[in-house]
Short mmCIF file of C-alpha atoms and ligand atoms in Angstrom, two decimals:
data_model
loop_
_atom_site.label_atom_id
_atom_site.label_comp_id
_atom_site.label_asym_id
_atom_site.label_seq_id
_atom_site.Cartn_x
_atom_site.Cartn_y
_atom_site.Cartn_z
CA LEU A 1 114.20 76.51 112.03
CA LYS A 2 113.26 80.04 112.92
CA GLU A 3 110.35 82.08 111.70
CA VAL A 4 111.03 85.35 109.88
CA ARG A 5 108.89 87.96 108.17
CA GLU A 6 109.55 89.72 104.93
CA GLY A 7 106.98 91.84 103.17
CA ALA A 8 103.56 90.26 103.66
CA SER A 9 104.98 86.73 104.16
CA ARG A 10 105.94 84.70 107.17
CA PHE A 11 108.20 81.74 106.66
CA PHE A 12 110.62 79.36 108.29
CA VAL A 13 114.31 79.48 107.47
CA PRO A 14 117.02 77.15 108.76
CA GLU A 15 119.16 78.54 111.54
CA ALA A 16 122.83 78.61 110.61
CA GLU A 17 125.97 80.50 111.57
CA ARG A 18 126.65 81.48 107.95
CA ILE A 19 123.98 81.65 105.26
CA TYR A 20 125.88 79.38 102.85
CA ASP A 21 126.03 76.60 105.50
CA ALA A 22 122.25 76.39 105.81
CA PRO A 23 120.55 73.36 104.18
CA VAL A 24 118.11 75.76 102.50
CA PHE A 25 119.34 79.17 101.40
CA TYR A 26 117.94 82.47 102.67
CA ASN A 27 119.80 85.78 102.43
CA PRO A 28 118.10 88.72 104.21
CA VAL A 29 120.31 91.20 102.29
CA MET A 30 118.46 90.16 99.12
CA ALA A 31 115.24 91.66 100.54
CA ILE A 32 115.91 94.72 98.31
CA ASN A 33 116.19 92.46 95.27
CA ARG A 34 112.87 90.83 96.26
CA ASP A 35 111.23 94.20 97.04
CA ILE A 36 112.08 95.51 93.57
CA SER A 37 110.97 92.20 92.02
CA VAL A 38 107.64 92.35 93.86
CA LEU A 39 107.14 95.92 92.65
CA ALA A 40 108.05 94.87 89.10
CA VAL A 41 105.55 91.99 89.14
CA ASP A 42 102.96 94.33 90.63
CA VAL A 43 103.51 96.80 87.75
CA LEU A 44 103.74 94.20 84.96
CA LYS A 45 100.71 92.19 86.14
CA PRO A 46 101.70 88.76 84.86
CA SER A 47 99.15 86.09 85.69
CA ARG A 48 101.40 82.99 85.69
CA VAL A 49 104.69 83.40 87.52
CA LEU A 50 107.56 80.95 88.00
CA ASP A 51 110.09 81.25 90.82
CA ALA A 52 112.33 78.63 89.22
CA LEU A 53 115.00 78.42 91.95
CA SER A 54 112.98 79.04 95.03
CA ALA A 55 114.93 77.79 98.12
CA THR A 56 112.63 78.79 101.04
CA GLY A 57 109.84 79.96 98.73
CA VAL A 58 110.05 83.53 100.06
CA ARG A 59 110.12 85.12 96.60
CA GLY A 60 107.17 83.16 95.23
CA LEU A 61 105.20 83.69 98.44
CA ARG A 62 105.75 87.42 98.21
CA TYR A 63 104.57 87.38 94.57
CA LEU A 64 101.43 85.55 95.72
CA LEU A 65 100.66 87.77 98.68
CA GLU A 66 101.81 91.17 97.39
CA THR A 67 100.97 91.21 93.67
CA PRO A 68 97.92 90.41 91.50
CA ALA A 69 99.59 87.23 90.12
CA GLY A 70 96.96 84.45 90.10
CA GLU A 71 99.23 81.41 89.73
CA VAL A 72 102.71 81.16 91.21
CA TRP A 73 105.04 78.18 90.84
CA MET A 74 107.86 77.64 93.33
CA ASN A 75 110.44 75.10 92.28
CA ASP A 76 113.66 73.76 93.76
CA ILE A 77 115.79 70.72 93.03
CA LYS A 78 116.59 70.07 96.69
CA GLU A 79 114.36 67.78 98.75
CA GLU A 80 114.86 69.93 101.90
CA ALA A 81 113.91 73.06 100.00
CA PHE A 82 110.81 71.39 98.53
CA ARG A 83 109.64 70.31 101.99
CA LEU A 84 110.36 73.73 103.48
CA ILE A 85 108.43 75.52 100.70
CA LEU A 86 105.45 73.23 101.39
CA ARG A 87 105.55 74.18 105.09
CA ASN A 88 105.91 77.86 104.25
CA VAL A 89 102.96 77.86 101.88
CA GLU A 90 100.85 76.22 104.59
CA LEU A 91 102.08 78.75 107.16
CA ASN A 92 100.69 81.48 104.90
CA GLY A 93 97.28 79.88 104.68
CA GLY A 94 97.73 77.53 101.72
CA LYS A 95 95.22 74.64 101.50
CA ILE A 96 96.26 71.53 99.53
CA VAL A 97 94.14 70.92 96.43
CA LYS A 98 96.19 68.19 94.75
CA SER A 99 99.34 66.39 95.73
CA SER A 100 101.99 64.04 94.35
CA ASN A 101 105.60 63.29 95.32
CA GLU A 102 107.01 66.08 93.19
CA ARG A 103 104.19 68.57 92.86
CA VAL A 104 101.68 70.00 95.29
CA VAL A 105 98.92 72.39 94.30
CA PHE A 106 97.60 74.81 96.94
CA ASP A 107 94.82 77.31 97.12
CA ILE A 108 95.72 80.55 98.90
CA SER A 109 92.67 82.80 99.14
CA GLY A 110 91.52 81.94 95.63
CA LYS A 111 95.00 81.98 94.08
CA LYS A 112 96.97 78.98 92.94
CA ALA A 113 100.37 78.09 94.43
CA ILE A 114 102.21 75.17 92.87
CA VAL A 115 105.22 73.80 94.69
CA SER A 116 107.42 71.59 92.57
CA LYS A 117 110.55 69.53 93.11
CA GLY A 118 113.08 68.99 90.36
CA ASP A 119 115.52 70.51 87.91
CA ALA A 120 114.33 73.96 86.83
CA ASN A 121 115.36 73.15 83.26
CA ARG A 122 113.17 70.06 83.22
CA LEU A 123 110.17 72.01 84.51
CA MET A 124 110.69 74.85 82.04
CA ALA A 125 111.12 72.43 79.15
CA GLU A 126 107.80 70.85 80.08
CA LYS A 127 105.97 74.20 80.28
CA PHE A 128 106.54 75.59 76.78
CA ARG A 129 105.35 79.25 76.41
CA TYR A 130 103.36 78.92 79.62
CA PHE A 131 104.59 81.63 82.02
CA ASP A 132 104.10 85.38 81.86
CA PHE A 133 107.03 86.07 84.18
CA ILE A 134 109.97 83.83 85.03
CA ASP A 135 112.37 84.63 87.84
CA LEU A 136 115.86 83.11 87.71
CA ASP A 137 117.67 83.61 91.00
CA PRO A 138 120.43 80.99 91.07
CA PHE A 139 123.70 80.63 92.92
CA GLY A 140 126.24 82.24 90.59
CA ALA A 141 125.59 82.40 86.85
CA PRO A 142 122.07 82.10 85.39
CA VAL A 143 123.38 80.98 82.00
CA GLU A 144 122.46 77.30 82.28
CA PHE A 145 118.78 78.27 82.70
CA LEU A 146 118.47 80.94 80.01
CA ASP A 147 117.58 78.79 77.05
CA THR A 148 114.75 76.91 78.72
CA ALA A 149 113.49 80.12 80.35
CA LEU A 150 113.29 81.76 76.92
CA ARG A 151 111.16 78.82 75.77
CA ALA A 152 108.96 78.54 78.86
CA VAL A 153 108.11 82.23 78.90
CA LYS A 154 105.41 83.60 76.60
CA ARG A 155 106.59 85.49 73.53
CA ARG A 156 105.43 88.74 75.10
CA GLY A 157 106.35 87.74 78.63
CA PHE A 158 108.93 88.98 81.10
CA LEU A 159 112.13 87.69 82.67
CA GLY A 160 113.85 88.61 85.93
CA VAL A 161 117.44 87.40 86.01
CA THR A 162 119.97 87.57 88.85
CA ALA A 163 123.67 86.84 88.48
CA THR A 164 125.86 86.64 91.59
CA ASP A 165 129.06 85.60 89.84
CA THR A 166 130.36 89.19 89.85
CA GLY A 167 133.97 88.02 89.87
CA VAL A 168 133.43 86.37 86.50
CA LEU A 169 131.52 89.27 84.91
CA CYS A 170 133.96 91.83 86.34
CA GLY A 171 137.01 90.27 84.83
CA ALA A 172 138.62 88.47 87.77
CA TYR A 173 138.30 85.21 85.81
CA ARG A 174 138.55 86.15 82.16
CA ASN A 175 138.28 82.64 80.77
CA ALA A 176 135.27 81.83 82.91
CA CYS A 177 133.55 84.87 81.39
CA LEU A 178 134.47 83.71 77.89
CA ARG A 179 133.08 80.26 78.62
CA LYS A 180 129.86 81.29 80.35
CA TYR A 181 129.00 84.64 78.78
CA LEU A 182 130.87 84.37 75.45
CA ALA A 183 132.38 87.78 76.13
CA VAL A 184 135.64 89.45 77.18
CA PRO A 185 135.21 91.22 80.54
CA ILE A 186 136.97 94.45 81.51
CA ARG A 187 138.72 95.08 84.83
CA GLY A 188 138.94 98.37 86.69
CA GLU A 189 136.42 101.10 87.29
CA LEU A 190 134.03 100.16 84.47
CA CYS A 191 133.82 96.49 85.38
CA HIS A 192 130.41 96.53 87.08
CA GLU A 193 128.59 98.39 84.38
CA ALA A 194 130.36 96.37 81.68
CA GLY A 195 129.54 93.14 83.56
CA LEU A 196 125.86 94.06 83.70
CA ARG A 197 125.92 94.87 79.99
CA ILE A 198 127.64 91.57 79.19
CA LEU A 199 124.84 89.73 81.01
CA ILE A 200 122.12 91.62 79.10
CA GLY A 201 124.00 91.17 75.84
CA LEU A 202 124.05 87.42 76.36
CA VAL A 203 120.31 87.24 77.04
CA ALA A 204 119.65 89.37 73.94
CA ARG A 205 121.74 87.01 71.80
CA TYR A 206 120.08 83.91 73.27
CA ALA A 207 116.64 85.46 72.70
CA ALA A 208 117.43 86.43 69.11
CA LYS A 209 117.58 82.82 67.92
CA TYR A 210 113.92 82.43 68.87
CA ASP A 211 113.09 85.62 66.94
CA LEU A 212 112.61 87.41 70.22
CA GLY A 213 113.76 90.95 70.93
CA VAL A 214 114.42 92.25 74.41
CA LYS A 215 113.51 95.50 76.06
CA VAL A 216 115.39 96.32 79.24
CA LEU A 217 112.89 97.52 81.84
CA LEU A 218 115.51 97.86 84.56
CA ALA A 219 119.03 96.57 85.07
CA TYR A 220 121.24 97.29 88.06
CA TYR A 221 124.20 96.25 90.15
CA ARG A 222 124.11 96.11 93.93
CA ASP A 223 125.57 94.18 96.90
CA HIS A 224 127.68 91.99 94.60
CA TYR A 225 124.96 90.87 92.27
CA PHE A 226 123.45 91.92 88.96
CA ARG A 227 119.72 92.02 88.31
CA VAL A 228 117.90 92.50 85.02
CA PHE A 229 114.18 92.80 84.19
CA LEU A 230 113.41 92.25 80.53
CA GLY A 231 110.29 92.42 78.44
CA LEU A 232 110.25 90.20 75.36
CA LYS A 233 109.18 91.41 71.94
CA SER A 234 108.04 88.89 69.37
CA GLY A 235 109.43 88.85 65.84
CA ALA A 236 112.61 88.66 63.79
CA ARG A 237 112.68 92.43 63.31
CA LYS A 238 112.51 92.98 67.07
CA ALA A 239 115.37 90.51 67.50
CA ASP A 240 117.42 92.37 64.86
CA GLU A 241 116.69 95.63 66.66
CA SER A 242 117.97 94.34 69.95
CA LEU A 243 121.08 92.86 68.33
CA SER A 244 121.82 96.31 66.89
CA ASN A 245 122.36 97.41 70.49
CA ILE A 246 125.22 94.97 70.96
CA GLY A 247 128.76 96.18 70.54
CA TYR A 248 132.16 96.61 72.11
CA LEU A 249 133.99 98.80 74.60
CA TRP A 250 137.57 100.06 74.61
CA GLN A 251 139.59 101.89 77.24
CA ASP A 252 143.09 103.37 77.15
CA LYS A 253 145.59 104.02 79.96
CA SER A 254 144.30 107.55 80.55
CA GLY A 255 140.94 106.10 81.51
CA LYS A 256 139.29 107.37 78.34
CA PHE A 257 136.80 104.92 76.95
CA TRP A 258 134.83 104.57 73.75
CA TYR A 259 132.35 102.07 72.39
CA SER A 260 130.85 101.07 69.13
CA ARG A 261 127.75 99.21 68.01
CA GLU A 262 129.30 96.70 65.67
CA PHE A 263 128.94 92.98 65.82
CA LEU A 264 132.55 92.19 65.07
CA PRO A 265 135.10 94.68 66.34
CA SER A 266 137.50 96.09 63.76
CA GLU A 267 140.02 97.05 66.46
CA SER A 268 141.63 94.64 68.87
CA ASN A 269 141.71 94.89 72.68
CA ALA A 270 137.95 95.19 72.65
CA TYR A 271 135.79 94.24 75.62
CA GLY A 272 132.51 92.54 74.95
CA PRO A 273 130.28 91.86 73.16
CA LEU A 274 127.98 93.75 75.45
CA TRP A 275 124.68 95.60 75.53
CA LEU A 276 124.95 99.31 74.62
CA GLY A 277 121.23 100.05 74.79
CA GLU A 278 119.18 101.43 77.64
CA LEU A 279 119.40 100.11 81.20
CA LYS A 280 115.89 101.22 82.10
CA ASP A 281 112.55 102.15 80.62
CA ASP A 282 111.09 105.48 81.74
CA ASP A 283 107.45 104.38 81.93
CA PHE A 284 108.38 101.29 83.88
CA MET A 285 110.56 103.31 86.28
CA ASN A 286 107.79 105.86 86.87
CA SER A 287 105.32 103.10 87.72
CA LEU A 288 107.89 101.38 89.93
CA LEU A 289 108.61 104.60 91.80
CA LYS A 290 104.91 105.36 92.22
CA LYS A 291 104.17 101.84 93.52
CA SER A 292 107.14 101.90 95.86
CA GLN A 293 105.65 104.95 97.59
CA GLU A 294 102.26 103.27 97.99
CA VAL A 295 103.18 99.88 99.45
CA VAL A 296 105.03 98.65 102.52
CA LEU A 297 108.48 97.43 101.53
CA ALA A 298 110.61 94.92 103.41
CA SER A 299 113.83 96.94 103.27
CA ASN A 300 114.16 100.59 104.27
CA LYS A 301 116.82 101.00 101.57
CA THR A 302 114.64 100.05 98.60
CA LEU A 303 112.90 103.37 97.99
CA GLU A 304 116.09 105.43 98.09
CA PHE A 305 117.74 102.99 95.70
CA ILE A 306 114.86 103.14 93.22
CA ARG A 307 115.05 106.96 93.35
CA LEU A 308 118.77 106.83 92.59
CA LEU A 309 118.12 104.51 89.64
CA SER A 310 115.28 106.69 88.34
CA ASP A 311 117.34 109.87 88.42
CA GLU A 312 120.35 108.34 86.70
CA LEU A 313 121.23 109.53 83.20
CA ASP A 314 120.92 106.49 80.93
CA VAL A 315 124.06 106.63 78.80
CA PRO A 316 126.59 103.84 78.34
CA PHE A 317 129.28 103.84 81.02
CA HIS A 318 130.37 106.37 83.59
CA TYR A 319 133.35 108.38 84.79
CA ASP A 320 134.87 107.41 88.11
CA THR A 321 136.31 110.71 89.35
CA HIS A 322 138.67 109.02 91.82
CA ALA A 323 140.04 106.62 89.23
CA ILE A 324 140.57 109.39 86.67
CA ALA A 325 142.21 111.63 89.29
CA ARG A 326 144.53 108.77 90.21
CA ARG A 327 145.41 108.05 86.60
CA HIS A 328 146.26 111.72 85.99
CA GLY A 329 147.92 112.55 89.32
CA LEU A 330 145.16 115.01 90.20
CA GLU A 331 143.70 115.84 93.56
CA VAL A 332 140.32 114.32 94.30
CA ARG A 333 137.57 116.94 94.18
CA LYS A 334 134.04 116.84 95.51
CA LEU A 335 131.56 115.16 93.19
CA ALA A 336 129.07 118.01 93.59
CA VAL A 337 131.70 120.52 92.46
CA ILE A 338 132.63 118.49 89.38
CA MET A 339 128.97 118.01 88.51
CA GLU A 340 128.28 121.72 88.80
CA LYS A 341 131.23 122.51 86.56
CA LEU A 342 130.00 120.15 83.86
CA GLU A 343 126.47 121.53 84.10
CA LYS A 344 127.83 125.02 83.62
CA MET A 345 129.58 123.79 80.48
CA GLY A 346 126.14 122.70 79.25
CA TYR A 347 126.32 118.96 79.80
CA ARG A 348 123.84 116.72 81.49
CA VAL A 349 125.23 114.95 84.53
CA THR A 350 123.91 112.74 87.35
CA ARG A 351 125.19 110.41 90.02
CA THR A 352 125.14 106.70 89.29
CA HIS A 353 124.24 103.65 91.37
CA PHE A 354 127.36 101.89 90.03
CA SER A 355 129.65 103.83 92.37
CA PRO A 356 129.46 106.73 94.82
CA THR A 357 132.53 108.40 93.29
CA SER A 358 131.25 108.26 89.69
CA ILE A 359 129.10 110.36 87.40
CA LYS A 360 127.06 109.68 84.29
CA THR A 361 127.23 112.46 81.74
CA ASP A 362 126.96 113.18 78.05
CA ALA A 363 130.22 115.14 78.32
CA PRO A 364 133.29 113.83 76.48
CA PHE A 365 136.28 112.58 78.45
CA ASP A 366 138.29 115.79 77.97
CA ALA A 367 135.52 117.94 79.43
CA VAL A 368 135.39 115.69 82.49
CA LEU A 369 139.15 115.99 82.81
CA ASP A 370 138.86 119.80 82.65
CA ALA A 371 136.20 119.75 85.36
CA LEU A 372 138.46 117.55 87.50
CA ARG A 373 141.33 119.98 86.98
CA GLY A 374 139.06 122.81 88.08
CA LEU A 375 139.37 124.59 84.74
N1 SAM B 1 115.26 82.73 95.07
C1 SAM B 1 115.66 82.46 96.44
C2 SAM B 1 115.42 83.68 97.33
O1 SAM B 1 115.07 84.78 96.81
O2 SAM B 1 115.60 83.53 98.54
C3 SAM B 1 117.10 82.01 96.54
C4 SAM B 1 117.50 80.92 95.60
S1 SAM B 1 119.07 80.21 95.90
C5 SAM B 1 120.17 81.49 95.46
C6 SAM B 1 119.25 79.04 94.59
C7 SAM B 1 118.42 77.77 94.75
O3 SAM B 1 118.48 77.04 93.52
C8 SAM B 1 118.89 76.80 95.82
O4 SAM B 1 117.87 76.58 96.74
C9 SAM B 1 119.23 75.50 95.06
O5 SAM B 1 118.84 74.32 95.74
C10 SAM B 1 118.41 75.65 93.79
N2 SAM B 1 118.90 74.93 92.60
C11 SAM B 1 120.17 74.76 92.19
N3 SAM B 1 120.21 74.11 90.99
C12 SAM B 1 118.92 73.91 90.64
C13 SAM B 1 118.29 73.32 89.49
N4 SAM B 1 119.01 72.83 88.49
N5 SAM B 1 116.94 73.30 89.46
C14 SAM B 1 116.20 73.81 90.47
N6 SAM B 1 116.75 74.36 91.57
C15 SAM B 1 118.08 74.43 91.65
#
């Protein structure tokens, strides 16, 4: 074991040549994911938090030490992980209050930390409408935990969901996407945004059966994973409202794409169903940005990334200038030049976190093509 620091926490992680060989998983690259999650929990102020797939406990510990959350559960199915989380809670000053083979309750400066061993689905099934915020950070797809999470979270609670099976959501394994996400993925330059929207669309459909609507607070793609923060809205009408944001995407050989909010597509070759609503909430983003300038973050990339997300125009899909240039045999032009051209034509245009060669704009495809041609 070696001791590492992240945010306000100290903790032991197993030493291993490659992170996936370690008996308990810890990926330092995900510090940005955890930074943003800590900021989100800080802004949303949930009192009971569940880190359902906790591994070393780093995420839950950071929620305890860096946010106002009063009760944080850290759960893992693996014996080694359970024992390591116990050590890590003690390392951060946790004092045992109550203990059994599968559950240990700690006090950390007046807050409650509960370390639990077992299947996350079993724990969530047991804790019906108990948590204000549930974090799902699994290996691969989160789909097997969604149903229980939607039952264990309060009807006005929040969910943070990570998916690392980008290959599936981006269309490398079409049938796997059909099986897990009940959606047809697209390949090519739109795959990451479409993948993110497929994930949100699935959560919205799962939530709807409990008469729960979803509001996307922030959804993004980075370092080969997707991350979504959702606020739940109680009521059948709210569920109907969120389902009205589900639809389909089409794209032709020229790169032109179009989408439509309809539950069953009338044209074939459609991709989806996927979420066509917003990928962020302005109030939430403003608070997140403000907080991120006040606190000490673990990664020096977090702030810049949150700025990029905040500035991004929130319209469905984006134009990849390199891909369009390639499709039309055009020379690649500087992004800044293309953006200026579109602005002069009266359109709104920003960069996007989905790709450094892409823009988000309310301009139609032909206007973008004109700007690329230098017209
Ligand atoms: N959240 C951690 C972090 O930020 O460092 C990383 C979690 S790691 C990607 C996924 C963890 O889920 C592993 O430690 C694994 O043992 C655990 N796990 C897998 N299936 C599980 C299940 N059904 N119930 C609970 N834990 C599970």
